[in-house]
Amino acid sequence: MFADSVDSDIAPSGTLLGLLQRGRGDGTLHALAAPRAEALAALSHCLRRDPRRDWRLEHRSLFYARLHVELDAGLDDVEEHLFGPDDLTDTGEERTGLALSVLGHLASYGDCGALLLLRRYASRGANWRWALDELAVRDDDAGLRPLGPAVLARFPRTPEGDAELAAAVRDAFEPRPWRLWAEDPARPEQGERLGRAREQGSFGRWQRQMRPAGPRLGWSVRAVLDWAQEGDPLLSTAGGPLASAPAGPGASAGRDPRHREAAAARCLAAVAGPEDRPELLDAARSGPDIARAVALRHLAERGDPAALDLIEAAAVDPAAPGSEGGPFGAAARAALDALARMRGAAALERARRWARREDALGTAAAALLACHGTEPDAPLVLAALRRTVRAEGPDSDGLWPLVDGTGRLAVHRAAPLLRHLYRETSSSQLRGRAARALAATDPAFAAGFAIECLWDCEESTREIAARHAATGDTRVVERLRRLAADPAEEEGVQSAVRGRLGSDGAAAR
């Protein structure tokens, strides 16, 4: 399941709640040592108010499920949250998705109460699709079949209801329950209705394939650029696809003006020839925002000799409006994205010159050096990392490539700043990147943060810890053994754990 990121109120990193919200391993260790009532209250807060900055990228459900088991927390609080009055008015996935995922993990650990609660919520709850997806991979056929009538009753027997049912069947993340209900011999009418829904969904898919709305064979470069620009709601409201218009309040609400940009750039790769270069250069130099972004991306990906000058001009263009709510508009943002896609000696040389700038172009150039530069570029990467933390704090997305670069280039002087980011960031993904960089730059990592990382919420961070944590601490070997025996643990972590436990003397130390 996917959903948009949600804003959250994160407690200070030194508190039990702040540690659990961040998914840090120390959160589990502190919760087990704290008074049980305090630990249960902090866990409940996290389940009721998802703390993740972006739950498409960050994991918490297994982390909270394991702590739930350790605390023997019971299900009353989760049940109250799922079936409270808010479920009737706030039907968004973000309100209950985390709690339902935790129930799914508890069910996989053999908690029959969690399984029953998921079945009940799938029958009655607003976010029933999420609960059904959890059950689809954990429940048996006998548990899933009785849910069919309750789920199908959500769709009235009207043309609109039948269309909604066809869309639900077509878009199901896990199709197993729908297949079971369609094949249920005790409910033939149910099977007939689902059969019609599948046919309707297949027909709709066939219609979309026969009448594509996007670029088609024979389109020119101009046609592709016009099609991309039509995807910008700020410009399409001004009377034509290539007209320009100021951003009005709420003009782009609910729509992303970049939704055609990547597709249009791929189309240009198929239709653009050498004779189209002047038109592309003109679009990249002075075209409307989205068309300009597409042309810049296309030229950068092909290493065009003019791309670097065009990127610099777009990135520092003071006339470019901040049409996306940021400090600069689509062309400036696209220029920085295009720079990140460039390779080769010319791009690196220009990046070394730009990386000294204290603006977005300087940060993007430093990020390119972090990913593809060489050892002499380490001071520029470190300077950009310090500058970004100072200006934007420990949660800036711009930190991700810079943190990776300090590890790749083994910038040992970055270790104190990396430790700060590890402690303070609310992004578990960024914390994992900081842990990986610390493993390459900080000699104290193995006996320090690596140990708590064994309890971290992110699989990749636990894997780093399994490879590096010093086994002189008695907690480490015991934790490695528990991870090796945990059926819910990911294969990458268990592979690293087996490598440590199987090494000579590791289990005995």
JSON list of C-alpha atoms in Angstrom, two decimals, residues 33 38 48 54 64 69 114 135 147 154 180 189 229 237 273 292 317 319 323 383 428 440 470 506:
[
{"chain": "A", "resi": 33, "resn": "ALA", "atom": "CA", "xyz": [14.07, -0.63, 30.91]},
{"chain": "A", "resi": 38, "resn": "GLU", "atom": "CA", "xyz": [5.36, 4.74, 30.35]},
{"chain": "A", "resi": 48, "resn": "ARG", "atom": "CA", "xyz": [-2.18, 6.30, 16.90]},
{"chain": "A", "resi": 54, "resn": "ASP", "atom": "CA", "xyz": [7.32, 9.43, 4.42]},
{"chain": "A", "resi": 64, "resn": "TYR", "atom": "CA", "xyz": [6.59, -1.69, 16.89]},
{"chain": "A", "resi": 69, "resn": "VAL", "atom": "CA", "xyz": [5.38, -8.60, 21.96]},
{"chain": "A", "resi": 114, "resn": "ALA", "atom": "CA", "xyz": [-4.56, -9.85, 16.09]},
{"chain": "A", "resi": 135, "resn": "LEU", "atom": "CA", "xyz": [-4.97, -10.97, 5.82]},
{"chain": "A", "resi": 147, "resn": "LEU", "atom": "CA", "xyz": [-15.35, -12.11, 4.71]},
{"chain": "A", "resi": 154, "resn": "ARG", "atom": "CA", "xyz": [-19.84, -2.30, 0.54]},
{"chain": "A", "resi": 180, "resn": "LEU", "atom": "CA", "xyz": [-11.35, -17.28, -3.13]},
{"chain": "A", "resi": 189, "resn": "GLU", "atom": "CA", "xyz": [-24.19, -15.55, -6.80]},
{"chain": "A", "resi": 229, "resn": "GLN", "atom": "CA", "xyz": [3.46, 21.35, -20.87]},
{"chain": "A", "resi": 237, "resn": "THR", "atom": "CA", "xyz": [-5.60, 27.17, -16.72]},
{"chain": "A", "resi": 273, "resn": "GLY", "atom": "CA", "xyz": [17.31, 13.28, -33.87]},
{"chain": "A", "resi": 292, "resn": "ARG", "atom": "CA", "xyz": [12.13, 23.59, -20.44]},
{"chain": "A", "resi": 317, "resn": "ASP", "atom": "CA", "xyz": [17.59, 32.42, -13.19]},
{"chain": "A", "resi": 319, "resn": "ALA", "atom": "CA", "xyz": [13.04, 35.41, -13.15]},
{"chain": "A", "resi": 323, "resn": "SER", "atom": "CA", "xyz": [5.63, 27.90, -8.91]},
{"chain": "A", "resi": 383, "resn": "ALA", "atom": "CA", "xyz": [31.78, 21.62, 3.43]},
{"chain": "A", "resi": 428, "resn": "SER", "atom": "CA", "xyz": [14.99, 6.45, 9.59]},
{"chain": "A", "resi": 440, "resn": "ALA", "atom": "CA", "xyz": [33.39, 3.65, 6.95]},
{"chain": "A", "resi": 470, "resn": "ALA", "atom": "CA", "xyz": [31.39, -5.79, 18.12]},
{"chain": "A", "resi": 506, "resn": "ALA", "atom": "CA", "xyz": [32.14, -15.09, 17.02]}
]
